[in-house]
Every structure is written in structure tokens, then in C-alpha cells.
Amino acid sequence: MALFVGRYVNKIDKKGRVSVPKPFRLAFVEQSFAGLYAYPLFKFNAFEACGEDFMERLSNSLEDLPMFSDEQDDLSVILESAHRLPFDPEGRVALPSEILKATGITSQTLFVGRGRRFQIWEPKAYEVNRGQAFARAKARGATLQLRTPPKREGEES
Amino acid sequence: MALFVGRYVNKIDKKGRVSVPKPFRLAFVEQSFAGLYAYPLFKFNAFEACGEDFMERLSNSLEDLPMFSDEQDDLSVILESAHRLPFDPEGRVALPSEILKATGITSQTLFVGRGRRFQIWEPKAYEVNRGQAFARAKARGATLQLRTPPKREGEES
DNA sequence: TAGTATCCCATTGACGCCCATCAATACCCA
DNA sequence: TGGGTATTGATGGGCGTCAATGGGATACTA
């Protein structure tokens, strides 16, 4: 299991904790850090979450850029805005107030699988956005060019 | 744990001490020197901090520049202006007056994770800067192209 | 010897850990 | 195939621990 798929709605308790869906948690087992990293999305009032390996990757990519460059500074916003959220023994995380405020989450949290990462939404906000995206895609007659399947070792072209 | 991620605000006491956030301190455990190095940034009224290993890396990078060149002289200011700040038993450091003055820090200190290093800001000064960076990223569409291709199970690097 | 730096101890408030309960689902057997 | 049961994930809440903070005592130094 390595992919985040599907949507799940879980409650937030008085302490601000919310259970991360079990299927999602399973994708974290091979990580050195038992928890997730959440960073804000630019386009939506929602957060995206990933594991430590992705964060390392991001950090290393930033290191390739020249130190003190604008480029590095701008991209570093992700690292700066990220929250490190450890799982409690029951697989819950405590959502910091910044996330609650930015997403509008109060009583329920929506987890949206996105493959390698997943998103965290306020359920109704997601519905609205999803409706709009669907309408746009419909109006546009949206098409998608699928990428050629990635080649693994030992495979012919 | 080796990455600095997220933001933390801590108080400064009468003696000029401030607690380095525990998650940040953890990234120093494998360092030979129990403390941090802080050097000023050119672009902002803020300081950047790192461990001994990164400092060595920085020093080595400077040596790669032509000896006696203006470039090397200019960037070497970083080393000249760096402060070596040891942790006290509680994990605090005493910020020297030069840092307080240059950053405008008085009662609170903001620690900003940046991956392999982190920055030290006066909270409000950072807010302004971050707002701008976030707006730029948003305006730009902020699609982030990662340099390092993701490695999957069974794939070679 | 005043000023400073370092260490040690106390307080407190948030957070992590543990245990109990509930609900949904999977499993088992007649 | 239906009903009963076991399992497990989600949820709630109490409590202990630890990180952050404050202040005092002591060593050091200029």
C-alpha cells in the first residue's frame, strides 16, 4: 500500500484531534517519522499532507538551488509553512489552529486521497470547489493526455 | 529527524535567553557542538542558523571561490559575522545584542524551519515578508518542479 | 567587586499516552 | 443465507510527562 485513494470524513474532538483514516496511515508505516507533514495549498483553502521522505526530497531539491537566491527563498515557503504532526498511539493528529483557521475546519475533517499525497479540507468547502472544477471540466470538454507508463529496470521500450 | 520544518515563536526572558524549539534541537543531537551557529542574511533583517556540519559545508563552499577575489571576500562576511551560540542545559541560547538589534527582536523570537537550516526573525517582520513571498508564489501559479525524481521500490538511482 | 555568564531548581500549561466505549464491518457457524 | 460474534477502527476523556519559562545561586572575568 503506497497510494492515498478515496475520501474520508472524520470528526474533530474537543482537543482538536482527528483520526487519520487507517488506509492513509498504512502508507506511512515505512517512514522513519510516524506522522505527517502538512503544508498549505496556494490555490485553495486546504492543506496537503505527505510523509517525511517527500519532505526530505523537497529540502534536497531546494539545496540544489543557489543559496540566498530569490528562487530558493520563494520555494522555501513550503518548508516554512509546513506542520509536523505526529500520530498519537491511536493514529490521530492534532490539527494546529493555523490549519483550522485557514481551512475553516470546525467539527469535521475531509481527507482526500491524491495518490502520493492527500489533502485536508473542510467538507463543504471541498464540495463547492469540486462542483466548480467539475463544471469547468464539463464546459471545457476537458481531456487528459495520459503519460506513457514509466519504465522500470529490465523493461523494454 | 534532521530537517527543520515549520515555525515556532518563543519568548525572550530578562536575561536575553530564548528556548530553541525542541523539534529543532533534535536536529542537533548528532552534531559535535551542542549549540548553533547564527549568521546575518543580506536580504532580510534576519539571521540564519545551522549546525556545525552545515557551517563547515559553507566554509568549504567559500574556499571553492577564487582566492583573494572580491566574491570570496564579500561572502566571507558570513563567517566573520557568525555567532557560536551554545545551548544551556534547558536548550536555550542567549541571543547577542547584535542579533537583537539587527533583527529588531525584543520580546519574542520566531524560528522558521528551512530544511537543513532555519531562520531567526522578529515575528511581525517575518509576517510582512512571508505575505509577499506567498503572494508571489500564488501569482506565479506556484507549480513546483522537484529536481530529484521520486524513487520507488526496486528502482535504481 | 560589579557585571556577566552558567547552572540548577521550581512552576505551569500544553501535549502525549493510556484506557474505555462505541460502531461498523468481517467472520463464523448452523 | 441469516444471525450471532469477534475484530478493529473511530472517538472520548483522564492523567502523567515534558517543554517552555522564570528566578535564584554560583562561578567567572574584566
mmCIF file of C-alpha atoms (C1' of nucleotides) in Angstrom:
data_model
loop_
_atom_site.group_PDB
_atom_site.id
_atom_site.type_symbol
_atom_site.label_atom_id
_atom_site.label_comp_id
_atom_site.label_asym_id
_atom_site.label_seq_id
_atom_site.Cartn_x
_atom_site.Cartn_y
_atom_site.Cartn_z
ATOM 1 C CA MET A 1 0.000 0.000 0.000
ATOM 2 C CA ALA A 2 1.565 3.244 -1.049
ATOM 3 C CA LEU A 3 -1.201 5.296 -2.629
ATOM 4 C CA PHE A 4 -3.703 7.596 -0.991
ATOM 5 C CA VAL A 5 -7.073 6.959 -2.594
ATOM 6 C CA GLY A 6 -10.630 7.935 -1.766
ATOM 7 C CA ARG A 7 -12.299 10.341 0.592
ATOM 8 C CA TYR A 8 -12.884 10.021 4.309
ATOM 9 C CA VAL A 9 -14.631 12.276 6.787
ATOM 10 C CA ASN A 10 -13.618 12.126 10.437
ATOM 11 C CA LYS A 11 -14.623 14.100 13.496
ATOM 12 C CA ILE A 12 -12.554 16.555 15.425
ATOM 13 C CA ASP A 13 -12.770 16.208 19.184
ATOM 14 C CA LYS A 14 -12.546 18.879 21.848
ATOM 15 C CA LYS A 15 -8.800 18.637 21.892
ATOM 16 C CA GLY A 16 -8.551 19.324 18.196
ATOM 17 C CA ARG A 17 -7.583 15.781 17.376
ATOM 18 C CA VAL A 18 -8.734 13.883 14.329
ATOM 19 C CA SER A 19 -8.161 10.296 13.299
ATOM 20 C CA VAL A 20 -6.225 9.892 10.106
ATOM 21 C CA PRO A 21 -8.054 7.225 8.093
ATOM 22 C CA LYS A 22 -6.469 3.855 8.595
ATOM 23 C CA PRO A 23 -5.849 3.273 4.874
ATOM 24 C CA PHE A 24 -3.895 6.513 4.788
ATOM 25 C CA ARG A 25 -1.930 5.698 7.893
ATOM 26 C CA LEU A 26 -0.769 2.480 6.305
ATOM 27 C CA ALA A 27 1.099 4.482 3.711
ATOM 28 C CA PHE A 28 3.264 5.919 6.473
ATOM 29 C CA VAL A 29 4.483 2.711 8.032
ATOM 30 C CA GLU A 30 7.742 2.648 6.148
ATOM 31 C CA GLN A 31 8.580 6.218 7.125
ATOM 32 C CA SER A 32 11.138 6.952 9.807
ATOM 33 C CA PHE A 33 8.836 9.515 11.363
ATOM 34 C CA ALA A 34 5.405 8.290 12.481
ATOM 35 C CA GLY A 35 3.410 11.289 11.472
ATOM 36 C CA LEU A 36 2.669 13.566 8.597
ATOM 37 C CA TYR A 37 3.754 16.909 7.258
ATOM 38 C CA ALA A 38 1.010 19.331 6.217
ATOM 39 C CA TYR A 39 1.528 22.456 4.166
ATOM 40 C CA PRO A 40 -0.940 24.977 2.749
ATOM 41 C CA LEU A 41 -2.019 24.944 -0.871
ATOM 42 C CA PHE A 42 -1.680 28.161 -2.792
ATOM 43 C CA LYS A 43 -4.806 27.830 -4.845
ATOM 44 C CA PHE A 44 -7.265 26.609 -2.226
ATOM 45 C CA ASN A 45 -8.067 26.976 1.429
ATOM 46 C CA ALA A 46 -6.859 23.500 2.026
ATOM 47 C CA PHE A 47 -3.723 21.703 3.144
ATOM 48 C CA GLU A 48 -1.764 18.928 1.571
ATOM 49 C CA ALA A 49 -0.038 16.219 3.552
ATOM 50 C CA CYS A 50 2.889 13.958 2.890
ATOM 51 C CA GLY A 51 5.424 11.808 4.665
ATOM 52 C CA GLU A 52 8.943 12.555 5.747
ATOM 53 C CA ASP A 53 10.534 11.162 2.632
ATOM 54 C CA PHE A 54 8.766 13.700 0.482
ATOM 55 C CA MET A 55 9.880 16.491 2.781
ATOM 56 C CA GLU A 56 13.457 15.329 2.539
ATOM 57 C CA ARG A 57 13.140 15.292 -1.203
ATOM 58 C CA LEU A 58 11.796 18.790 -1.181
ATOM 59 C CA SER A 59 14.564 20.000 1.086
ATOM 60 C CA ASN A 60 17.240 18.395 -1.024
ATOM 61 C CA SER A 61 15.794 19.946 -4.160
ATOM 62 C CA LEU A 62 15.958 23.340 -2.527
ATOM 63 C CA GLU A 63 19.581 22.760 -1.643
ATOM 64 C CA ASP A 64 20.402 22.418 -5.292
ATOM 65 C CA LEU A 65 19.327 25.998 -5.841
ATOM 66 C CA PRO A 66 21.806 28.777 -5.129
ATOM 67 C CA MET A 67 21.919 29.796 -1.500
ATOM 68 C CA PHE A 68 20.370 33.234 -0.850
ATOM 69 C CA SER A 69 18.657 33.233 -4.261
ATOM 70 C CA ASP A 70 15.105 34.523 -4.658
ATOM 71 C CA GLU A 71 14.179 31.239 -6.207
ATOM 72 C CA GLN A 72 15.253 29.314 -3.146
ATOM 73 C CA ASP A 73 13.604 31.774 -0.813
ATOM 74 C CA ASP A 74 10.261 31.589 -2.569
ATOM 75 C CA LEU A 75 10.132 27.843 -2.737
ATOM 76 C CA SER A 76 11.169 27.541 0.877
ATOM 77 C CA VAL A 77 7.771 28.891 1.851
ATOM 78 C CA ILE A 78 6.512 25.331 1.730
ATOM 79 C CA LEU A 79 9.018 24.193 4.323
ATOM 80 C CA GLU A 80 8.346 27.221 6.451
ATOM 81 C CA SER A 81 4.605 26.748 6.337
ATOM 82 C CA ALA A 82 4.653 23.046 6.933
ATOM 83 C CA HIS A 83 3.484 21.494 10.159
ATOM 84 C CA ARG A 84 4.993 18.355 11.554
ATOM 85 C CA LEU A 85 2.095 16.379 13.003
ATOM 86 C CA PRO A 86 2.982 13.186 14.861
ATOM 87 C CA PHE A 87 0.442 10.383 15.204
ATOM 88 C CA ASP A 88 -0.762 9.556 18.673
ATOM 89 C CA PRO A 89 -0.992 5.857 19.614
ATOM 90 C CA GLU A 90 -4.494 5.745 18.110
ATOM 91 C CA GLY A 91 -3.400 7.225 14.818
ATOM 92 C CA ARG A 92 -4.742 10.715 15.384
ATOM 93 C CA VAL A 93 -3.116 14.057 14.791
ATOM 94 C CA ALA A 94 -3.799 17.392 16.451
ATOM 95 C CA LEU A 95 -4.585 19.998 13.859
ATOM 96 C CA PRO A 96 -2.943 23.307 14.795
ATOM 97 C CA SER A 97 -5.121 26.392 14.913
ATOM 98 C CA GLU A 98 -3.492 27.771 11.792
ATOM 99 C CA ILE A 99 -4.818 24.848 9.783
ATOM 100 C CA LEU A 100 -8.243 25.076 11.364
ATOM 101 C CA LYS A 101 -8.432 28.753 10.600
ATOM 102 C CA ALA A 102 -7.102 28.607 7.059
ATOM 103 C CA THR A 103 -9.346 25.730 6.034
ATOM 104 C CA GLY A 104 -12.422 26.691 8.042
ATOM 105 C CA ILE A 105 -12.468 23.267 9.640
ATOM 106 C CA THR A 106 -14.500 23.172 12.830
ATOM 107 C CA SER A 107 -16.161 19.854 13.571
ATOM 108 C CA GLN A 108 -15.267 17.617 10.658
ATOM 109 C CA THR A 109 -12.241 16.978 8.505
ATOM 110 C CA LEU A 110 -12.230 15.634 4.992
ATOM 111 C CA PHE A 111 -9.289 13.588 3.811
ATOM 112 C CA VAL A 112 -8.931 13.418 0.052
ATOM 113 C CA GLY A 113 -6.610 10.859 -1.486
ATOM 114 C CA ARG A 114 -4.394 12.210 -4.224
ATOM 115 C CA GLY A 115 -2.053 9.384 -4.967
ATOM 116 C CA ARG A 116 1.302 10.162 -3.419
ATOM 117 C CA ARG A 117 -0.160 12.796 -1.176
ATOM 118 C CA PHE A 118 -3.541 13.670 0.238
ATOM 119 C CA GLN A 119 -5.419 16.825 1.026
ATOM 120 C CA ILE A 120 -7.184 18.114 4.103
ATOM 121 C CA TRP A 121 -10.400 20.055 3.578
ATOM 122 C CA GLU A 122 -13.421 21.411 5.316
ATOM 123 C CA PRO A 123 -16.105 19.122 3.820
ATOM 124 C CA LYS A 124 -18.430 21.820 2.452
ATOM 125 C CA ALA A 125 -15.593 23.902 1.057
ATOM 126 C CA TYR A 126 -14.453 20.856 -0.819
ATOM 127 C CA GLU A 127 -17.928 20.214 -2.230
ATOM 128 C CA VAL A 128 -18.114 23.726 -3.619
ATOM 129 C CA ASN A 129 -14.700 23.502 -5.157
ATOM 130 C CA ARG A 130 -15.324 20.082 -6.551
ATOM 131 C CA GLY A 131 -18.568 21.254 -8.131
ATOM 132 C CA GLN A 132 -16.792 24.140 -9.793
ATOM 133 C CA ALA A 133 -13.961 22.017 -11.065
ATOM 134 C CA PHE A 134 -16.437 19.515 -12.421
ATOM 135 C CA ALA A 135 -18.447 22.241 -14.157
ATOM 136 C CA ARG A 136 -15.320 23.746 -15.660
ATOM 137 C CA ALA A 137 -14.102 20.429 -16.910
ATOM 138 C CA LYS A 138 -17.522 19.729 -18.392
ATOM 139 C CA ALA A 139 -17.798 23.116 -20.079
ATOM 140 C CA ARG A 140 -14.325 22.835 -21.454
ATOM 141 C CA GLY A 141 -14.733 19.298 -22.605
ATOM 142 C CA ALA A 142 -11.616 18.575 -20.685
ATOM 143 C CA THR A 143 -9.326 15.899 -21.991
ATOM 144 C CA LEU A 144 -6.287 14.369 -20.451
ATOM 145 C CA GLN A 145 -3.174 13.175 -22.198
ATOM 146 C CA LEU A 146 -2.001 10.142 -20.323
ATOM 147 C CA ARG A 147 1.687 9.826 -19.842
ATOM 148 C CA THR A 148 3.497 6.821 -21.237
ATOM 149 C CA PRO A 149 3.882 4.301 -18.468
ATOM 150 C CA PRO A 150 7.150 4.759 -16.584
ATOM 151 C CA LYS A 151 9.777 2.223 -17.442
ATOM 152 C CA ARG A 152 11.289 0.134 -14.707
ATOM 153 C CA GLU A 153 14.559 -1.747 -14.703
ATOM 154 C CA GLY A 154 14.556 -4.663 -17.026
ATOM 155 C CA GLU A 155 11.704 -3.380 -19.160
ATOM 156 C CA GLU A 156 11.983 -2.870 -22.889
ATOM 157 C CA SER A 157 10.954 0.343 -24.526
ATOM 158 C CA MET B 1 14.953 13.669 12.334
ATOM 159 C CA ALA B 2 17.269 16.003 10.576
ATOM 160 C CA LEU B 3 15.028 18.594 8.983
ATOM 161 C CA PHE B 4 13.992 21.970 10.274
ATOM 162 C CA VAL B 5 10.335 22.420 9.360
ATOM 163 C CA GLY B 6 7.645 24.818 10.482
ATOM 164 C CA ARG B 7 7.551 27.914 12.589
ATOM 165 C CA TYR B 8 7.773 28.398 16.336
ATOM 166 C CA VAL B 9 7.501 31.504 18.487
ATOM 167 C CA ASN B 10 9.266 31.577 21.843
ATOM 168 C CA LYS B 11 9.720 34.233 24.475
ATOM 169 C CA ILE B 12 12.851 36.018 25.440
ATOM 170 C CA ASP B 13 13.424 36.368 29.155
ATOM 171 C CA LYS B 14 15.102 39.171 31.067
ATOM 172 C CA LYS B 15 18.467 37.591 30.595
ATOM 173 C CA GLY B 16 18.137 37.523 26.859
ATOM 174 C CA ARG B 17 17.646 33.792 26.690
ATOM 175 C CA VAL B 18 15.251 32.012 24.377
ATOM 176 C CA SER B 19 14.332 28.350 24.110
ATOM 177 C CA VAL B 20 15.190 26.752 20.805
ATOM 178 C CA PRO B 21 12.136 24.679 19.831
ATOM 179 C CA LYS B 22 12.534 21.066 20.812
ATOM 180 C CA PRO B 23 11.969 19.753 17.279
ATOM 181 C CA PHE B 24 14.831 21.944 16.107
ATOM 182 C CA ARG B 25 17.103 20.913 18.924
ATOM 183 C CA LEU B 26 16.625 17.311 17.931
ATOM 184 C CA ALA B 27 18.321 18.035 14.642
ATOM 185 C CA PHE B 28 21.472 18.969 16.548
ATOM 186 C CA VAL B 29 21.915 15.803 18.541
ATOM 187 C CA GLU B 30 24.292 14.252 16.056
ATOM 188 C CA GLN B 31 26.461 17.361 15.964
ATOM 189 C CA SER B 32 29.753 17.551 17.795
ATOM 190 C CA PHE B 33 28.973 21.004 19.122
ATOM 191 C CA ALA B 34 25.840 21.335 21.269
ATOM 192 C CA GLY B 35 24.767 24.680 20.011
ATOM 193 C CA LEU B 36 24.080 26.599 16.860
ATOM 194 C CA TYR B 37 25.800 28.984 14.504
ATOM 195 C CA ALA B 38 23.965 32.147 13.504
ATOM 196 C CA TYR B 39 24.904 34.496 10.701
ATOM 197 C CA PRO B 40 23.140 37.526 9.248
ATOM 198 C CA LEU B 41 21.240 37.471 5.980
ATOM 199 C CA PHE B 42 21.954 40.058 3.338
ATOM 200 C CA LYS B 43 18.446 40.338 2.025
ATOM 201 C CA PHE B 44 16.482 40.495 5.235
ATOM 202 C CA ASN B 45 16.755 41.753 8.760
ATOM 203 C CA ALA B 46 17.003 38.247 9.976
ATOM 204 C CA PHE B 47 19.605 35.683 10.930
ATOM 205 C CA GLU B 48 20.070 32.192 9.730
ATOM 206 C CA ALA B 49 21.170 29.357 11.970
ATOM 207 C CA CYS B 50 22.639 25.955 11.385
ATOM 208 C CA GLY B 51 24.713 23.248 12.984
ATOM 209 C CA GLU B 52 28.415 22.737 12.834
ATOM 210 C CA ASP B 53 28.305 20.438 9.837
ATOM 211 C CA PHE B 54 26.481 22.926 7.677
ATOM 212 C CA MET B 55 28.893 25.609 8.769
ATOM 213 C CA GLU B 56 31.773 23.500 7.565
ATOM 214 C CA ARG B 57 29.999 22.954 4.307
ATOM 215 C CA LEU B 58 29.538 26.670 3.972
ATOM 216 C CA SER B 59 33.175 27.280 4.712
ATOM 217 C CA ASN B 60 34.248 24.721 2.158
ATOM 218 C CA SER B 61 31.992 26.284 -0.447
ATOM 219 C CA LEU B 62 33.613 29.622 0.149
ATOM 220 C CA GLU B 63 37.003 28.094 -0.442
ATOM 221 C CA ASP B 64 35.834 26.986 -3.836
ATOM 222 C CA LEU B 65 35.634 30.616 -4.822
ATOM 223 C CA PRO B 66 38.788 32.191 -6.258
ATOM 224 C CA MET B 67 41.228 33.091 -3.526
ATOM 225 C CA PHE B 68 41.620 36.848 -2.979
ATOM 226 C CA SER B 69 38.574 37.512 -5.177
ATOM 227 C CA ASP B 70 36.056 40.158 -4.227
ATOM 228 C CA GLU B 71 33.422 37.477 -4.342
ATOM 229 C CA GLN B 72 35.171 35.410 -1.726
ATOM 230 C CA ASP B 73 35.854 38.423 0.423
ATOM 231 C CA ASP B 74 32.256 39.540 0.285
ATOM 232 C CA LEU B 75 30.715 36.213 1.116
ATOM 233 C CA SER B 76 33.248 35.562 3.825
ATOM 234 C CA VAL B 77 31.493 38.249 5.793
ATOM 235 C CA ILE B 78 29.111 35.497 6.723
ATOM 236 C CA LEU B 79 31.796 33.655 8.614
ATOM 237 C CA GLU B 80 33.099 36.825 10.176
ATOM 238 C CA SER B 81 29.652 37.798 11.362
ATOM 239 C CA ALA B 82 28.677 34.395 12.619
ATOM 240 C CA HIS B 83 27.954 33.764 16.257
ATOM 241 C CA ARG B 84 28.525 30.491 18.008
ATOM 242 C CA LEU B 85 25.678 30.053 20.496
ATOM 243 C CA PRO B 86 25.853 27.113 22.901
ATOM 244 C CA PHE B 87 22.717 25.567 24.386
ATOM 245 C CA ASP B 88 22.204 25.841 28.103
ATOM 246 C CA PRO B 89 21.015 22.709 29.978
ATOM 247 C CA GLU B 90 17.390 23.611 29.153
ATOM 248 C CA GLY B 91 18.056 24.022 25.467
ATOM 249 C CA ARG B 92 18.122 27.809 25.415
ATOM 250 C CA VAL B 93 20.556 30.174 23.796
ATOM 251 C CA ALA B 94 21.434 33.738 24.683
ATOM 252 C CA LEU B 95 20.955 35.994 21.697
ATOM 253 C CA PRO B 96 23.784 38.545 21.489
ATOM 254 C CA SER B 97 22.835 42.206 21.262
ATOM 255 C CA GLU B 98 23.984 42.338 17.670
ATOM 256 C CA ILE B 99 21.301 39.867 16.668
ATOM 257 C CA LEU B 100 18.654 41.591 18.744
ATOM 258 C CA LYS B 101 19.492 44.924 17.180
ATOM 259 C CA ALA B 102 19.750 43.750 13.600
ATOM 260 C CA THR B 103 16.501 41.779 13.695
ATOM 261 C CA GLY B 104 14.510 44.108 15.920
ATOM 262 C CA ILE B 105 13.736 41.256 18.278
ATOM 263 C CA THR B 106 12.614 42.412 21.690
ATOM 264 C CA SER B 107 10.200 40.105 23.480
ATOM 265 C CA GLN B 108 9.567 37.259 21.074
ATOM 266 C CA THR B 109 11.631 35.229 18.665
ATOM 267 C CA LEU B 110 10.360 33.429 15.613
ATOM 268 C CA PHE B 111 12.122 30.297 14.446
ATOM 269 C CA VAL B 112 11.496 29.430 10.815
ATOM 270 C CA GLY B 113 12.385 25.964 9.541
ATOM 271 C CA ARG B 114 14.160 25.837 6.200
ATOM 272 C CA GLY B 115 15.235 22.264 5.842
ATOM 273 C CA ARG B 116 18.914 21.995 6.654
ATOM 274 C CA ARG B 117 18.943 25.302 8.450
ATOM 275 C CA PHE B 118 16.488 27.734 9.991
ATOM 276 C CA GLN B 119 15.995 31.453 10.331
ATOM 277 C CA ILE B 120 15.537 33.758 13.292
ATOM 278 C CA TRP B 121 13.083 36.616 12.872
ATOM 279 C CA GLU B 122 11.159 39.231 14.723
ATOM 280 C CA PRO B 123 7.612 37.828 14.310
ATOM 281 C CA LYS B 124 5.969 40.833 12.693
ATOM 282 C CA ALA B 125 8.857 41.462 10.347
ATOM 283 C CA TYR B 126 8.528 37.916 9.143
ATOM 284 C CA GLU B 127 4.792 38.224 8.568
ATOM 285 C CA VAL B 128 5.332 41.022 6.109
ATOM 286 C CA ASN B 129 7.986 39.137 4.240
ATOM 287 C CA ARG B 130 6.069 35.882 4.171
ATOM 288 C CA GLY B 131 2.950 37.580 2.906
ATOM 289 C CA GLN B 132 4.930 38.832 -0.038
ATOM 290 C CA ALA B 133 6.571 35.506 -0.763
ATOM 291 C CA PHE B 134 3.246 33.711 -0.531
ATOM 292 C CA ALA B 135 1.599 36.219 -2.840
ATOM 293 C CA ARG B 136 4.405 35.801 -5.366
ATOM 294 C CA ALA B 137 4.111 32.056 -5.264
ATOM 295 C CA LYS B 138 0.359 32.267 -5.670
ATOM 296 C CA ALA B 139 0.550 34.754 -8.529
ATOM 297 C CA ARG B 140 3.099 32.637 -10.267
ATOM 298 C CA GLY B 141 0.837 29.619 -10.055
ATOM 299 C CA ALA B 142 3.395 28.116 -7.751
ATOM 300 C CA THR B 143 3.785 24.867 -9.511
ATOM 301 C CA LEU B 144 6.815 23.335 -8.012
ATOM 302 C CA GLN B 145 9.102 21.253 -10.144
ATOM 303 C CA LEU B 146 11.086 18.910 -7.993
ATOM 304 C CA ARG B 147 14.588 18.219 -9.132
ATOM 305 C CA THR B 148 15.095 14.847 -7.632
ATOM 306 C CA PRO B 149 12.902 12.312 -9.364
ATOM 307 C CA PRO B 150 10.974 10.180 -6.928
ATOM 308 C CA LYS B 151 12.462 6.824 -6.306
ATOM 309 C CA ARG B 152 10.150 3.850 -5.983
ATOM 310 C CA GLU B 153 10.729 0.407 -4.640
ATOM 311 C CA GLY B 154 13.001 -1.572 -6.833
ATOM 312 C CA GLU B 155 14.265 1.406 -8.774
ATOM 313 C CA GLU B 156 17.881 2.362 -9.035
ATOM 314 C CA SER B 157 19.059 5.884 -8.508
ATOM 315 C "C1'" DT C 1 33.907 43.789 43.042
ATOM 316 C "C1'" DA C 2 30.443 44.741 39.830
ATOM 317 C "C1'" DG C 3 28.743 42.724 35.928
ATOM 318 C "C1'" DT C 4 28.035 38.710 33.376
ATOM 319 C "C1'" DA C 5 27.522 34.034 32.214
ATOM 320 C "C1'" DT C 6 26.308 29.421 33.532
ATOM 321 C "C1'" DC C 7 23.964 26.150 36.044
ATOM 322 C "C1'" DC C 8 20.308 24.391 38.875
ATOM 323 C "C1'" DC C 9 15.702 24.156 40.549
ATOM 324 C "C1'" DA C 10 10.638 25.234 40.528
ATOM 325 C "C1'" DT C 11 6.352 26.140 38.126
ATOM 326 C "C1'" DT C 12 2.866 25.519 34.751
ATOM 327 C "C1'" DG C 13 0.406 24.558 30.929
ATOM 328 C "C1'" DA C 14 0.149 22.006 26.828
ATOM 329 C "C1'" DC C 15 0.588 17.719 24.853
ATOM 330 C "C1'" DG C 16 1.296 12.713 24.540
ATOM 331 C "C1'" DC C 17 -0.047 8.277 26.437
ATOM 332 C "C1'" DC C 18 -3.237 5.157 28.135
ATOM 333 C "C1'" DC C 19 -7.667 3.108 28.830
ATOM 334 C "C1'" DA C 20 -12.667 2.734 27.963
ATOM 335 C "C1'" DT C 21 -16.507 2.891 24.872
ATOM 336 C "C1'" DC C 22 -18.978 2.718 20.595
ATOM 337 C "C1'" DA C 23 -19.917 1.412 15.900
ATOM 338 C "C1'" DA C 24 -19.129 -0.745 11.696
ATOM 339 C "C1'" DT C 25 -17.510 -4.481 9.453
ATOM 340 C "C1'" DA C 26 -15.697 -9.003 8.825
ATOM 341 C "C1'" DC C 27 -16.021 -13.673 10.194
ATOM 342 C "C1'" DC C 28 -18.106 -17.988 11.607
ATOM 343 C "C1'" DC C 29 -21.337 -21.449 12.028
ATOM 344 C "C1'" DA C 30 -25.686 -23.567 11.931
ATOM 345 C "C1'" DT D 1 -28.215 -17.471 3.944
ATOM 346 C "C1'" DG D 2 -29.284 -15.450 8.303
ATOM 347 C "C1'" DG D 3 -27.956 -14.390 12.762
ATOM 348 C "C1'" DG D 4 -24.671 -14.037 16.212
ATOM 349 C "C1'" DT D 5 -19.972 -12.924 17.484
ATOM 350 C "C1'" DA D 6 -15.225 -11.259 17.134
ATOM 351 C "C1'" DT D 7 -12.296 -7.741 15.465
ATOM 352 C "C1'" DT D 8 -10.854 -3.313 14.662
ATOM 353 C "C1'" DG D 9 -11.145 1.470 13.616
ATOM 354 C "C1'" DA D 10 -13.040 5.791 15.392
ATOM 355 C "C1'" DT D 11 -13.984 8.577 19.402
ATOM 356 C "C1'" DG D 12 -13.908 10.468 24.273
ATOM 357 C "C1'" DG D 13 -11.713 11.634 28.349
ATOM 358 C "C1'" DG D 14 -8.413 11.269 32.448
ATOM 359 C "C1'" DC D 15 -3.804 11.761 33.801
ATOM 360 C "C1'" DG D 16 1.179 11.899 33.730
ATOM 361 C "C1'" DT D 17 5.104 13.836 31.460
ATOM 362 C "C1'" DC D 18 7.836 17.159 29.450
ATOM 363 C "C1'" DA D 19 8.888 21.503 27.038
ATOM 364 C "C1'" DA D 20 8.890 26.292 27.918
ATOM 365 C "C1'" DT D 21 9.668 29.713 31.182
ATOM 366 C "C1'" DG D 22 11.125 32.229 35.399
ATOM 367 C "C1'" DG D 23 14.156 33.076 39.022
ATOM 368 C "C1'" DG D 24 17.805 32.304 42.257
ATOM 369 C "C1'" DA D 25 22.570 30.680 43.306
ATOM 370 C "C1'" DT D 26 27.206 30.299 41.962
ATOM 371 C "C1'" DA D 27 31.386 30.650 39.163
ATOM 372 C "C1'" DC D 28 33.931 33.600 36.208
ATOM 373 C "C1'" DT D 29 36.056 37.663 34.459
ATOM 374 C "C1'" DA D 30 37.252 42.215 33.430
#
